[in-house]
Tab-separated table of N, CA and C in Angstrom:
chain	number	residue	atom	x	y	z
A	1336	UNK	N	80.534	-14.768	-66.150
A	1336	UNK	CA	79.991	-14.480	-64.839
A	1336	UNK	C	81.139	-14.108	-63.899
A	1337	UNK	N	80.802	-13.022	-63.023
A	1337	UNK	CA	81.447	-12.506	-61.999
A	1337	UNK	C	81.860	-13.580	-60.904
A	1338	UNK	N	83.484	-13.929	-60.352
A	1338	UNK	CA	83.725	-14.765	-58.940
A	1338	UNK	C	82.531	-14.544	-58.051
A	1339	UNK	N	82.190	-15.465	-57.635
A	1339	UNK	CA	80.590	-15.542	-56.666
A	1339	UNK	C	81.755	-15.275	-54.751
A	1340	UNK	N	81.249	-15.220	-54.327
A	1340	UNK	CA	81.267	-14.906	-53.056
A	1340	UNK	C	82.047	-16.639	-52.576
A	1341	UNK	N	83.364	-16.880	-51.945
A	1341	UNK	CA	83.813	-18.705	-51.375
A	1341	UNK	C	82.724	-18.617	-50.635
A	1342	UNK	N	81.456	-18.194	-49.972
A	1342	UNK	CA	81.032	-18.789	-48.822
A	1342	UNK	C	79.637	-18.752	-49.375
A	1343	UNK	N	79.299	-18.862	-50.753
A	1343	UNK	CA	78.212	-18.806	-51.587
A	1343	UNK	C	77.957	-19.916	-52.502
A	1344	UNK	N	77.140	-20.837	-53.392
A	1344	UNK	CA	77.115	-21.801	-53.824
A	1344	UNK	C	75.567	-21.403	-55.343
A	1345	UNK	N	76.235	-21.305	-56.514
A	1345	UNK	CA	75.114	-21.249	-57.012
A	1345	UNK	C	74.215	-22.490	-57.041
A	1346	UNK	N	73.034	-22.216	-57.404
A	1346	UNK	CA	71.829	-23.350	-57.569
A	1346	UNK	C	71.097	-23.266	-58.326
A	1347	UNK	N	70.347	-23.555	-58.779
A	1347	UNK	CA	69.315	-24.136	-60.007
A	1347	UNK	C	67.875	-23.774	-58.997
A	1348	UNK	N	66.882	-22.533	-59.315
A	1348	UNK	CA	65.775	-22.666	-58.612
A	1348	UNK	C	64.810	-22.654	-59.999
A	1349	UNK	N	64.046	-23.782	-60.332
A	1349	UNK	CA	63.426	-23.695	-61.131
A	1349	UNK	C	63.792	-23.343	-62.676
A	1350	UNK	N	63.999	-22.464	-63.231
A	1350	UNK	CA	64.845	-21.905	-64.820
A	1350	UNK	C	65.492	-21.337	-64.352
A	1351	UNK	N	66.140	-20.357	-63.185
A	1351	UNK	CA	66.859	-19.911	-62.915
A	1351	UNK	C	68.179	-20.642	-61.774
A	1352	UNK	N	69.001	-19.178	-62.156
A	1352	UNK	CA	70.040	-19.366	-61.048
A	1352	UNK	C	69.915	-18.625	-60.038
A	1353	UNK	N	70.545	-19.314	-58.493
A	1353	UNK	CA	70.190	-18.684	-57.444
A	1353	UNK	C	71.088	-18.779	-56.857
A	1354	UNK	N	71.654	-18.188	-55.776
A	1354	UNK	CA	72.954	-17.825	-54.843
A	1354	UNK	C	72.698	-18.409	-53.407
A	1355	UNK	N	72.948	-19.811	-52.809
A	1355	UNK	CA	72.867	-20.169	-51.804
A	1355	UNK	C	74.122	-19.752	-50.607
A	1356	UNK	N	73.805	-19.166	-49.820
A	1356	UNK	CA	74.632	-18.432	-48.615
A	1356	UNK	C	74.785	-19.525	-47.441
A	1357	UNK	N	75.975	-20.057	-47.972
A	1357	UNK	CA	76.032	-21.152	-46.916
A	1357	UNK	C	76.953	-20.444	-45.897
A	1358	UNK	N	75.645	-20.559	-44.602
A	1358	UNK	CA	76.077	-19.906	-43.056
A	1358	UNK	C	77.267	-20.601	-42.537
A	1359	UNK	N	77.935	-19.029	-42.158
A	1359	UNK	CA	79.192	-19.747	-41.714
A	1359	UNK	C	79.109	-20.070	-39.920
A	1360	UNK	N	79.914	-20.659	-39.287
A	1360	UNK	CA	80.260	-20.430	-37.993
A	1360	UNK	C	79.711	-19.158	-37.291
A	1361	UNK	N	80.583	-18.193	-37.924
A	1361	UNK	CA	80.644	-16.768	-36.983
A	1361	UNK	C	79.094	-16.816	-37.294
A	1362	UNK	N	78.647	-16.477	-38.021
A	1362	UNK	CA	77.047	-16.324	-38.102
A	1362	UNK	C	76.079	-16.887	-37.566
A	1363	UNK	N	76.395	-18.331	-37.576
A	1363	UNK	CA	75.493	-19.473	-36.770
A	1363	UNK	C	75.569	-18.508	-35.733
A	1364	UNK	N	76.748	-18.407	-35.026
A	1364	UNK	CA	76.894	-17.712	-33.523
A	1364	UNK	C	76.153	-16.500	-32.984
A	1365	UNK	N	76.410	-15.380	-34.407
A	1365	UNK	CA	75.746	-14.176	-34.095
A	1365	UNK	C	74.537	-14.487	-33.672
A	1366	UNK	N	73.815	-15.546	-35.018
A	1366	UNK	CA	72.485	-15.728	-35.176
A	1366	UNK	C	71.709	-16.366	-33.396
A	1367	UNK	N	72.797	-17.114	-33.536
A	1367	UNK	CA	72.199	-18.068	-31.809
A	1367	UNK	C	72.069	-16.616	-30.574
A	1368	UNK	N	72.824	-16.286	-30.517
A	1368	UNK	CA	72.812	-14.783	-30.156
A	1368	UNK	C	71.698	-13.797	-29.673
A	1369	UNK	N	71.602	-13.826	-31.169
A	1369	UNK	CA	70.238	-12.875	-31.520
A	1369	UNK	C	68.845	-13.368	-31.105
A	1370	UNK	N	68.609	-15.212	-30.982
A	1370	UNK	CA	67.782	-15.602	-30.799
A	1370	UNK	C	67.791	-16.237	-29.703
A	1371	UNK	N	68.764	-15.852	-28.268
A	1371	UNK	CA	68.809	-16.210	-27.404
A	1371	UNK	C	68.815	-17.653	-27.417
A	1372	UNK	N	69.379	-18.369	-28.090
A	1372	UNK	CA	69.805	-20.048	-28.599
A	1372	UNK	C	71.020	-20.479	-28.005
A	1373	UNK	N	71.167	-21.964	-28.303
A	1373	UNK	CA	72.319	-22.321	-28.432
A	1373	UNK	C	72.689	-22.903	-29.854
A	1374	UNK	N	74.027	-22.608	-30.586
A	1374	UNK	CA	74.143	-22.469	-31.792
A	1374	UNK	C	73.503	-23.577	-32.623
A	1375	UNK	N	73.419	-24.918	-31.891
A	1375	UNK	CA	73.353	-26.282	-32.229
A	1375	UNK	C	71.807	-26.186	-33.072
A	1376	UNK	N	70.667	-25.166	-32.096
A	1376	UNK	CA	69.474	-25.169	-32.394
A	1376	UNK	C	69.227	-25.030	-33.851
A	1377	UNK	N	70.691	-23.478	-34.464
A	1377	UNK	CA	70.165	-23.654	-36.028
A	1377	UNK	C	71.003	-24.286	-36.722
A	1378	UNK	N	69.878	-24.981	-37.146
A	1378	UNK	CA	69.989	-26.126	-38.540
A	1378	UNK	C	70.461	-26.011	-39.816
A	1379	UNK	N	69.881	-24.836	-40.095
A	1379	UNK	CA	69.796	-25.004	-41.636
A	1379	UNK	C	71.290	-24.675	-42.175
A	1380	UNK	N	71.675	-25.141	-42.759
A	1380	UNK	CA	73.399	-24.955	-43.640
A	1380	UNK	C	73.399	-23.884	-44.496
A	1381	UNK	N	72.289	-22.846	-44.496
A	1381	UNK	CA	72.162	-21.396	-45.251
A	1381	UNK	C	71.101	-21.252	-46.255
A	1382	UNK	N	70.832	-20.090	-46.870
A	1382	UNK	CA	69.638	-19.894	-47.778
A	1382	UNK	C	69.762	-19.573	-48.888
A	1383	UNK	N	68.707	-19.326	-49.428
A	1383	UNK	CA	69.302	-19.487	-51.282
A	1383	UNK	C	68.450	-17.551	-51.288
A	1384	UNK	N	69.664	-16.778	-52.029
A	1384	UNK	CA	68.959	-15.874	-52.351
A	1384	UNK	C	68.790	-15.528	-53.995
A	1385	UNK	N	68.803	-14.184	-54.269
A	1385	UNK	CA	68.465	-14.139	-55.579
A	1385	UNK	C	70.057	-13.742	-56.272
A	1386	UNK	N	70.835	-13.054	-54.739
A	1386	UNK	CA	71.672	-12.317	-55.501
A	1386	UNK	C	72.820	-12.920	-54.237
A	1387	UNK	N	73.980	-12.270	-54.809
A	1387	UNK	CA	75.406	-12.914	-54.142
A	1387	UNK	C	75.297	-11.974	-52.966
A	1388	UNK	N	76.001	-12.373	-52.133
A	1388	UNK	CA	76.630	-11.391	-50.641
A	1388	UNK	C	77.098	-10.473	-51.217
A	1389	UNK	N	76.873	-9.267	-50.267
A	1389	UNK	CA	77.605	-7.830	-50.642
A	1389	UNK	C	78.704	-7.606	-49.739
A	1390	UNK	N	79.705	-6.502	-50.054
A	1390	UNK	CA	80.237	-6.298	-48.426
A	1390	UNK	C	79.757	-4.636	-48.082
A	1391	UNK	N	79.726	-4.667	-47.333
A	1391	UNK	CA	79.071	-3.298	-46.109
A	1391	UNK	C	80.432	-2.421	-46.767
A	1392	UNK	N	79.955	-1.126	-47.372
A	1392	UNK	CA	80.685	-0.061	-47.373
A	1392	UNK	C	81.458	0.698	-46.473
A	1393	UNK	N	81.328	0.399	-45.300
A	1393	UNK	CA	81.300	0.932	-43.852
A	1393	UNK	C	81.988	-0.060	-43.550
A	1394	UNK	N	82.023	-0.990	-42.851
A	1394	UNK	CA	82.868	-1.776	-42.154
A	1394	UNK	C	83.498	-3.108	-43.116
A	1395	UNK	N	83.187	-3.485	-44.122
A	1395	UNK	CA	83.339	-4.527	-45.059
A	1395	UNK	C	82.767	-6.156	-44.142
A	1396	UNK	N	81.511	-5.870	-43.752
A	1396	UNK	CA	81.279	-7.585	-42.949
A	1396	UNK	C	80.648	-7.697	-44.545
A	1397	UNK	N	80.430	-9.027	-45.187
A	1397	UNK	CA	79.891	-9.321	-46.000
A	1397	UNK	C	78.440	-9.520	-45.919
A	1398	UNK	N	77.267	-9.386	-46.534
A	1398	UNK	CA	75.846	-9.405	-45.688
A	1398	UNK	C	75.903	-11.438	-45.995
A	1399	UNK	N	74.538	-11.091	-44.914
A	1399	UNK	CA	74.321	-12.743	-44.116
A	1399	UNK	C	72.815	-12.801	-43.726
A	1400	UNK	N	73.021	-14.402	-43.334
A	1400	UNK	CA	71.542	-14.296	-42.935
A	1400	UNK	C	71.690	-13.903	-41.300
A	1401	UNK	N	72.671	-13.748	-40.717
A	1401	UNK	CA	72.580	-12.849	-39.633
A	1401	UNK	C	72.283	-11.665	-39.752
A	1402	UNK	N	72.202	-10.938	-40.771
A	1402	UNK	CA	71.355	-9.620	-40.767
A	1402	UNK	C	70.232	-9.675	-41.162
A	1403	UNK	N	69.718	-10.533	-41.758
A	1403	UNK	CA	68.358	-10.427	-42.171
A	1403	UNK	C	67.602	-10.660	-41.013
A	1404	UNK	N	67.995	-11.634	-40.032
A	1404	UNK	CA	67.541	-11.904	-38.826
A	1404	UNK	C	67.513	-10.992	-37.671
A	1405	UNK	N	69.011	-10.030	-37.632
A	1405	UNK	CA	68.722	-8.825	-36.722
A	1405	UNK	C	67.849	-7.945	-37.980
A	1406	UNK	N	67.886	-7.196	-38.452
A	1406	UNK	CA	66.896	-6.216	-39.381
A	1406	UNK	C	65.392	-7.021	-39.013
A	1407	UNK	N	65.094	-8.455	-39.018
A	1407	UNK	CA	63.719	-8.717	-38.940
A	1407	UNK	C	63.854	-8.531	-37.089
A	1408	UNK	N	64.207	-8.758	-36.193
A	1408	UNK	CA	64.477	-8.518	-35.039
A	1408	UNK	C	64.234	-7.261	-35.511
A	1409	UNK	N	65.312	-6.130	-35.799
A	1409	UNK	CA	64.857	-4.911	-35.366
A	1409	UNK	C	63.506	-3.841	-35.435
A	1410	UNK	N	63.728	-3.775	-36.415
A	1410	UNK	CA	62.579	-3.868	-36.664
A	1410	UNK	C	60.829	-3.979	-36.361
A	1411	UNK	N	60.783	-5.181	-35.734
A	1411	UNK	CA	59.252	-6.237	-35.139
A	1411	UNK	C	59.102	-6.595	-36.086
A	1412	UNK	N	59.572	-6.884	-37.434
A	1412	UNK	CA	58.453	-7.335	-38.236
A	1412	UNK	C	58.493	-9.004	-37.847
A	1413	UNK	N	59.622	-9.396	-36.970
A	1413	UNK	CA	59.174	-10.922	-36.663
A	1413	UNK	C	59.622	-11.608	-35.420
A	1414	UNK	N	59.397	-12.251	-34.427
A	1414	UNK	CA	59.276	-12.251	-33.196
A	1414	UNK	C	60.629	-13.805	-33.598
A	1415	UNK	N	61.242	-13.478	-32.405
A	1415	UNK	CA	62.877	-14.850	-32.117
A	1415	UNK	C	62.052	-15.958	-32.327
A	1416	UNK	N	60.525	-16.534	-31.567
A	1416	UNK	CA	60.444	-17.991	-32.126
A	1416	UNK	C	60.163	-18.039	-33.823
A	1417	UNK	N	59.437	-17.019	-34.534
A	1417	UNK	CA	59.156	-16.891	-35.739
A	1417	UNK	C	60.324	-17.352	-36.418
A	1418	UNK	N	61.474	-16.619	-36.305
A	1418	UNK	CA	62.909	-16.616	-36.868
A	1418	UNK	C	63.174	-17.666	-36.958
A	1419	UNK	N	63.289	-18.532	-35.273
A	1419	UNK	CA	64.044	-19.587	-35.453
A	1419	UNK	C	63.370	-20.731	-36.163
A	1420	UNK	N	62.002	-20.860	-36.483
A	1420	UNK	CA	60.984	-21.359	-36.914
A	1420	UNK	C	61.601	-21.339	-38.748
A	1421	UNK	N	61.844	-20.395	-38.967
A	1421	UNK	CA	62.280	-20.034	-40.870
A	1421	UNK	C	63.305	-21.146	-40.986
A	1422	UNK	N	64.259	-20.693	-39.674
A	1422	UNK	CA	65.683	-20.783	-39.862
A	1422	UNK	C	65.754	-22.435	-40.310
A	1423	UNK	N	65.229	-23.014	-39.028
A	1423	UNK	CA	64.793	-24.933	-39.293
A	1423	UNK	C	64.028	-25.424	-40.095
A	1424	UNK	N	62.800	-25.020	-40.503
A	1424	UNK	CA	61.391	-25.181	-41.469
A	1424	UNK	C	61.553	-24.603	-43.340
A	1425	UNK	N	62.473	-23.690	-42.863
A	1425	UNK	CA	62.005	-22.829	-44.084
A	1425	UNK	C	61.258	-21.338	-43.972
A	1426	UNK	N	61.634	-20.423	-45.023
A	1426	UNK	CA	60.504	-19.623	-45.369
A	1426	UNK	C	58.736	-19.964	-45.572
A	1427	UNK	N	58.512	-19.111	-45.074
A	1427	UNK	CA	56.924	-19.094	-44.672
A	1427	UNK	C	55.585	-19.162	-46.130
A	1428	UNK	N	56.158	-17.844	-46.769
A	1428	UNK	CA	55.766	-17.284	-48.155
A	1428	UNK	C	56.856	-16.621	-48.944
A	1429	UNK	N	56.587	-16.140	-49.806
A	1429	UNK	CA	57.299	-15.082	-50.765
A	1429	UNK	C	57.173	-13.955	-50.089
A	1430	UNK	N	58.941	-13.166	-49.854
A	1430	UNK	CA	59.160	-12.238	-49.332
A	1430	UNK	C	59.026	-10.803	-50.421
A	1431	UNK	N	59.356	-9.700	-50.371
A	1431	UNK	CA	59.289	-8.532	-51.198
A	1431	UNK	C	60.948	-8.342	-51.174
A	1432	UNK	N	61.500	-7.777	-51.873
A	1432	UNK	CA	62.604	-7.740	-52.248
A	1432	UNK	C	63.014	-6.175	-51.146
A	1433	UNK	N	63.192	-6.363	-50.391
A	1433	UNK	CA	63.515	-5.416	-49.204
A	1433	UNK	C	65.030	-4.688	-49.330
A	1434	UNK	N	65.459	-3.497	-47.929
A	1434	UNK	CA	66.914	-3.329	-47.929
A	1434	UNK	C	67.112	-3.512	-46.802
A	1435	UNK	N	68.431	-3.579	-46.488
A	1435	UNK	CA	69.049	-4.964	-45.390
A	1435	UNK	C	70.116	-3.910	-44.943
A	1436	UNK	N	70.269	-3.892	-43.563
A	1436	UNK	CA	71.383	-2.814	-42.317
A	1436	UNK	C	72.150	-4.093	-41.984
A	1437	UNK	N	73.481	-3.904	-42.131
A	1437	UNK	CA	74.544	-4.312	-41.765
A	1437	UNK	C	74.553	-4.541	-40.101
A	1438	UNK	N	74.498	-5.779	-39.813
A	1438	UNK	CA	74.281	-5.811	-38.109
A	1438	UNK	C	75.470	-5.918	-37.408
A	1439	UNK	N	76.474	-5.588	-38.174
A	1439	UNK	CA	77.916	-4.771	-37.272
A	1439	UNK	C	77.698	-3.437	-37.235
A	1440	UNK	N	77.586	-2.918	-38.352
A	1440	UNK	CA	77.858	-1.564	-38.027
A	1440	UNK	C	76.212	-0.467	-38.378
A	1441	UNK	N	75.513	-1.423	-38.737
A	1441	UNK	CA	74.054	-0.532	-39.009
A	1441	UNK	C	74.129	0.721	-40.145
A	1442	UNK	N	75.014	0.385	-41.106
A	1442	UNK	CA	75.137	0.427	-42.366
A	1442	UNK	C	74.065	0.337	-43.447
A	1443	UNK	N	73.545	0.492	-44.343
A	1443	UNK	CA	72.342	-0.309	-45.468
A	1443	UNK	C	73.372	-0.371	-46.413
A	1444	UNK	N	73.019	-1.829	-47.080
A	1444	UNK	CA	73.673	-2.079	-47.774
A	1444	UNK	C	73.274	-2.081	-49.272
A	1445	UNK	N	74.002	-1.610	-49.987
A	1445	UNK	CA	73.396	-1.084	-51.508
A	1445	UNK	C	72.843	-1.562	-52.216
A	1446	UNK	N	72.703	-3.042	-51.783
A	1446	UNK	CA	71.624	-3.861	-52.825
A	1446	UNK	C	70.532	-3.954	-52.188
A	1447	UNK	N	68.988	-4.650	-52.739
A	1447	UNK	CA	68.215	-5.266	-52.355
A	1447	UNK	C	68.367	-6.602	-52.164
A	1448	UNK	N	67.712	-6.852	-51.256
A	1448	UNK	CA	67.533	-8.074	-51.115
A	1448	UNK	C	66.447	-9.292	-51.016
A	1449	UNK	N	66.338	-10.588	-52.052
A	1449	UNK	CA	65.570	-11.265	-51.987
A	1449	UNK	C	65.337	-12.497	-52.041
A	1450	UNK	N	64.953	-13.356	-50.893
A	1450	UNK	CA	64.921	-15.067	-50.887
A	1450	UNK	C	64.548	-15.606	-52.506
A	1451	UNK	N	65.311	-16.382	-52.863
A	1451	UNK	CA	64.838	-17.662	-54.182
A	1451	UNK	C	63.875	-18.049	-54.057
Protein backbone atom coordinates (compact mmCIF):
# COMPACT_ATOMS: atom_id res chain seq x y z
CA UNK A 1 0.00 0.00 0.00
CA UNK A 2 0.77 3.53 -1.02
CA UNK A 3 2.13 6.30 2.16
CA UNK A 4 -1.50 7.48 3.16
CA UNK A 5 -1.73 11.19 3.54
CA UNK A 6 0.17 12.31 7.88
CA UNK A 7 -3.16 14.03 8.33
CA UNK A 8 -5.20 10.79 7.35
CA UNK A 9 -5.81 7.63 9.55
CA UNK A 10 -6.93 4.34 8.00
CA UNK A 11 -10.05 2.49 9.53
CA UNK A 12 -11.90 -0.58 9.41
CA UNK A 13 -15.62 0.31 7.98
CA UNK A 14 -17.30 -2.87 8.09
CA UNK A 15 -14.94 -5.50 5.58
CA UNK A 16 -13.39 -2.71 4.35
CA UNK A 17 -10.76 -0.08 4.63
CA UNK A 18 -11.49 3.50 4.91
CA UNK A 19 -9.43 6.80 5.03
CA UNK A 20 -10.37 8.99 8.05
CA UNK A 21 -9.39 12.84 7.37
CA UNK A 22 -8.57 14.01 10.57
CA UNK A 23 -9.44 17.97 10.36
CA UNK A 24 -6.76 19.99 10.87
CA UNK A 25 -6.68 23.52 12.58
CA UNK A 26 -6.42 25.55 9.36
CA UNK A 27 -9.60 23.80 8.27
CA UNK A 28 -11.56 23.83 11.48
CA UNK A 29 -10.95 27.66 10.76
CA UNK A 30 -11.78 27.82 7.09
CA UNK A 31 -14.73 25.64 7.97
CA UNK A 32 -15.93 28.08 11.05
CA UNK A 33 -15.63 30.66 8.38
CA UNK A 34 -17.71 29.31 5.93
CA UNK A 35 -20.37 28.68 8.48
CA UNK A 36 -20.25 31.92 10.03
CA UNK A 37 -19.13 29.99 13.52
CA UNK A 38 -16.82 30.11 16.01
CA UNK A 39 -14.22 27.35 15.49
CA UNK A 40 -15.02 25.72 18.96
CA UNK A 41 -18.69 24.97 17.45
CA UNK A 42 -17.06 22.15 15.14
CA UNK A 43 -16.69 19.09 16.86
CA UNK A 44 -16.06 16.46 14.97
CA UNK A 45 -12.08 15.43 14.79
CA UNK A 46 -12.73 14.61 10.83
CA UNK A 47 -14.49 12.08 8.48
CA UNK A 48 -13.92 8.84 7.16
CA UNK A 49 -13.85 8.74 3.38
CA UNK A 50 -13.45 6.08 0.84
CA UNK A 51 -10.30 7.39 -0.56
CA UNK A 52 -7.05 9.36 0.74
CA UNK A 53 -6.69 13.33 0.30
CA UNK A 54 -5.61 14.52 -3.03
CA UNK A 55 -3.56 17.62 -3.66
CA UNK A 56 -5.15 20.33 -6.08
CA UNK A 57 -3.15 20.40 -9.35
CA UNK A 58 -3.40 24.10 -9.34
CA UNK A 59 -2.41 25.31 -6.14
CA UNK A 60 -1.33 21.96 -4.19
CA UNK A 61 -3.97 22.62 -0.93
CA UNK A 62 -4.61 18.98 -0.18
CA UNK A 63 -8.61 18.31 -0.43
CA UNK A 64 -10.60 18.52 3.02
CA UNK A 65 -13.64 18.56 4.52
CA UNK A 66 -13.41 22.28 4.08
CA UNK A 67 -14.19 21.82 0.56
CA UNK A 68 -16.77 19.59 0.67
CA UNK A 69 -18.45 22.13 2.86
CA UNK A 70 -17.72 25.20 0.55
CA UNK A 71 -18.72 23.01 -2.82
CA UNK A 72 -22.00 22.01 -0.63
CA UNK A 73 -22.24 25.88 0.25
CA UNK A 74 -21.65 26.64 -3.27
CA UNK A 75 -23.49 25.19 -4.83
CA UNK A 76 -27.18 25.20 -2.51
CA UNK A 77 -27.22 21.83 -2.33
CA UNK A 78 -27.05 22.49 1.60
CA UNK A 79 -27.87 25.39 3.77
CA UNK A 80 -24.75 26.52 6.91
CA UNK A 81 -27.23 25.09 9.68
CA UNK A 82 -27.53 21.72 7.57
CA UNK A 83 -23.60 21.61 7.41
CA UNK A 84 -22.97 22.38 10.74
CA UNK A 85 -25.63 19.83 11.76
CA UNK A 86 -23.34 16.79 9.61
CA UNK A 87 -20.33 18.32 10.94
CA UNK A 88 -21.49 17.51 14.98
CA UNK A 89 -24.25 14.63 14.31
CA UNK A 90 -22.91 12.97 11.45
CA UNK A 91 -23.92 12.29 7.88
CA UNK A 92 -27.54 12.26 7.18
CA UNK A 93 -27.72 9.23 4.44
CA UNK A 94 -25.50 7.75 1.81
CA UNK A 95 -23.95 10.29 -0.36
CA UNK A 96 -23.21 9.58 -4.39
CA UNK A 97 -19.71 9.58 -5.07
CA UNK A 98 -19.51 13.27 -6.44
CA UNK A 99 -16.46 15.81 -7.77
CA UNK A 100 -15.09 18.23 -5.33
CA UNK A 101 -13.52 22.23 -6.37
CA UNK A 102 -10.65 23.07 -4.47
CA UNK A 103 -11.88 26.01 -2.12
CA UNK A 104 -8.53 27.92 -2.53
CA UNK A 105 -8.28 28.07 -5.82
CA UNK A 106 -11.67 26.56 -7.45
CA UNK A 107 -9.75 23.93 -9.12
CA UNK A 108 -11.71 20.19 -9.49
CA UNK A 109 -9.91 17.86 -8.23
CA UNK A 110 -9.21 14.58 -10.17
CA UNK A 111 -10.70 12.18 -8.02
CA UNK A 112 -14.17 11.45 -6.90
CA UNK A 113 -15.24 11.69 -3.95
CA UNK A 114 -17.04 9.55 -1.31
CA UNK A 115 -18.09 9.40 2.56
CA UNK A 116 -17.45 5.59 4.20
Amino acid sequence: MSQISPDTRLVKVGDEVAYRWILTPVERTHIASLLDVDASAITTEGNIMVGDRVCCKSCGKRSGLDDLVHNALSIGVHCKDFMLDVLINGPKADSPAHPLSCSTCGETYEELFLWA
